[in-house]
XYZ file of C-alpha atoms in Angstrom:
189
model
C 11.866 -3.718 7.234
C 12.479 -1.150 4.331
C 12.462 2.393 4.873
C 8.733 3.510 3.812
C 7.942 3.329 0.140
C 6.489 7.561 -1.212
C 3.540 5.787 -2.810
C 2.638 3.170 0.022
C 2.430 6.074 2.270
C 0.824 8.780 -0.454
C -1.830 6.031 -0.993
C -2.747 5.896 2.842
C -3.044 9.464 2.954
C -4.911 9.868 0.051
C -6.741 6.644 0.640
C -7.812 8.333 4.421
C -8.211 11.875 3.739
C -10.807 10.449 0.305
C -12.832 7.524 2.790
C -13.570 10.833 5.507
C -13.800 13.920 3.777
C -11.474 16.745 5.686
C -8.697 15.820 7.321
C -5.928 18.033 9.463
C -2.487 16.507 9.644
C -2.895 14.676 13.183
C -5.990 13.205 12.421
C -4.830 11.738 9.401
C -2.150 10.165 11.695
C -4.488 9.219 14.350
C -6.834 7.070 11.650
C -3.314 4.972 10.843
C -2.561 4.171 13.636
C -5.393 3.738 14.839
C -5.344 1.244 11.286
C -1.464 -0.133 13.034
C -0.314 0.686 9.869
C 3.435 0.722 11.819
C 2.821 -2.439 12.469
C 2.844 -3.581 8.804
C 4.318 -1.035 6.760
C 7.187 1.388 7.430
C 4.980 4.624 7.866
C 5.660 6.969 10.672
C 4.769 10.237 11.950
C 7.048 11.803 10.266
C 6.130 10.542 6.809
C 2.355 11.026 7.216
C 3.361 14.909 7.814
C 5.638 15.523 4.723
C 3.081 13.353 2.559
C 0.098 15.895 3.349
C 2.313 18.167 3.355
C 3.944 17.005 -0.637
C 0.180 16.059 -2.056
C -1.145 19.598 -1.000
C 2.100 21.004 -2.959
C 1.267 19.520 -6.225
C -2.100 19.422 -5.764
C -3.993 16.729 -4.405
C -5.070 17.806 -1.695
C -6.295 21.692 -0.994
C -6.593 23.048 2.211
C -10.003 24.545 4.047
C -10.253 26.955 6.406
C -8.035 26.591 9.517
C -10.030 25.142 12.408
C -9.951 27.585 15.124
C -9.247 25.576 18.006
C -8.927 26.848 22.229
C -6.581 24.609 22.995
C -3.656 25.825 20.069
C -2.648 26.646 17.280
C -5.070 26.990 14.040
C -5.240 23.339 12.148
C -5.936 23.327 8.789
C -7.730 20.519 7.464
C -7.834 18.858 3.845
C -9.703 17.450 1.526
C -8.736 15.446 -1.625
C -9.034 17.499 -5.456
C -9.966 15.434 -8.998
C -6.195 15.296 -9.715
C -6.233 13.885 -6.602
C -8.689 11.703 -6.864
C -7.325 10.502 -9.922
C -3.542 10.136 -7.953
C -5.528 7.775 -5.982
C -6.887 5.662 -8.372
C -3.765 5.067 -10.146
C -1.799 4.532 -6.488
C -3.879 1.795 -5.727
C -3.829 -0.110 -8.835
C -0.336 -0.125 -8.862
C -0.095 -0.942 -5.278
C -2.467 -4.363 -5.596
C -0.035 -4.939 -9.191
C 3.108 -4.494 -6.801
C 5.263 -7.693 -5.348
C 6.099 -5.181 -2.720
C 4.720 -6.628 0.609
C 4.052 -3.300 2.062
C 2.649 -1.350 -0.702
C 0.530 -4.327 -1.621
C -0.954 -3.911 1.903
C -1.863 -0.055 1.365
C -3.557 -1.615 -2.008
C -5.702 -3.763 0.253
C -6.119 -1.234 2.979
C -8.319 0.285 0.185
C -9.667 -2.414 -2.550
C -12.545 -1.685 -2.678
C -12.774 1.533 -3.866
C -12.220 -0.302 -7.468
C -14.707 -2.677 -9.228
C -14.404 -6.888 -7.812
C -13.838 -7.181 -11.101
C -10.676 -5.042 -11.636
C -9.487 -5.470 -7.481
C -9.389 -9.560 -9.267
C -7.808 -8.503 -12.500
C -4.937 -6.527 -10.434
C -3.785 -9.199 -8.147
C -3.830 -11.778 -11.045
C -1.341 -9.867 -11.807
C 0.809 -9.405 -8.854
C 0.100 -13.665 -8.518
C 1.759 -13.983 -11.821
C 4.626 -11.526 -11.216
C 5.288 -12.756 -7.953
C 5.472 -16.157 -9.083
C 8.344 -15.009 -11.871
C 10.467 -13.697 -9.225
C 9.849 -16.910 -6.626
C 11.136 -19.054 -10.089
C 14.128 -16.398 -11.336
C 14.936 -16.275 -7.921
C 15.562 -20.663 -7.620
C 16.817 -20.285 -11.483
C 19.468 -18.325 -9.899
C 20.847 -21.112 -7.281
C 23.101 -22.870 -9.558
C 25.652 -20.107 -10.008
C 26.420 -20.397 -6.173
C 27.190 -24.079 -5.382
C 28.732 -23.556 -2.257
C 26.318 -22.797 0.143
C 28.857 -23.035 2.507
C 30.732 -19.953 1.995
C 30.143 -16.145 2.865
C 27.726 -15.015 1.685
C 25.413 -18.025 1.419
C 23.800 -17.227 -1.279
C 22.153 -20.370 -2.146
C 20.388 -20.413 1.202
C 19.619 -16.331 0.619
C 17.598 -17.514 -2.420
C 15.678 -20.104 -0.537
C 14.492 -17.798 1.561
C 13.544 -15.082 -0.609
C 12.081 -17.537 -2.989
C 9.623 -19.348 0.258
C 8.439 -15.484 0.901
C 7.865 -14.944 -2.628
C 6.081 -18.435 -2.016
C 4.206 -17.378 0.323
C 2.907 -14.489 -1.009
C 1.906 -16.386 -3.618
C 0.098 -18.292 -1.811
C -2.178 -14.906 -0.199
C -2.753 -13.949 -3.131
C -4.090 -16.916 -4.512
C -6.682 -16.974 -0.716
C -7.272 -13.797 -0.747
C -8.553 -14.237 -4.706
C -10.861 -16.531 -3.879
C -12.735 -15.018 -1.227
C -12.700 -12.245 -3.898
C -14.432 -14.122 -6.384
C -16.919 -16.505 -4.133
C -18.542 -12.740 -3.008
C -16.864 -11.305 0.286
C -16.220 -7.676 0.346
C -18.012 -5.136 -1.056
C -16.793 -3.454 -3.871
C -17.144 0.038 -5.582
C -19.084 -1.215 -8.139
C -21.793 -3.263 -5.847
C -22.827 -0.341 -2.538
């Protein structure tokens, strides 16, 4: 899996805090671990804690009163600020148009925070981008006619275009589920 992208971990942290209210760093980590984000992203505990601190420094999270604990040091809980709400919605919309599978996955995790029509619109854009990338990869194949020689670029282009083709099929299926009324979105709650 690729390295952690900042937008992905930022979206996940803001989304969890937004959905759960005030949370301290360990609770954010525990929630994301319960989602098994390590299986569908490269997000690991250090990047979660770093994102919490960075989002707080940037004013997207605000620290609440530290919670006293009989078992150890006090924990600082965080809440999403109005600027953090705007950042969350911006990151969410960017994720839903991204051809990057990890970023898209984070967007799917929170897609119900947007209206149904907006999610469908964003996913249609993502589908178009994904199909364009698949086509562009196939169009590059004539540049590497000798598939038997390293770096076997023609075969690699087949691999990558096949991945984007599968991605497009998945997105089209998700659009069908959304159109069929699956899920409850922000404008329907």
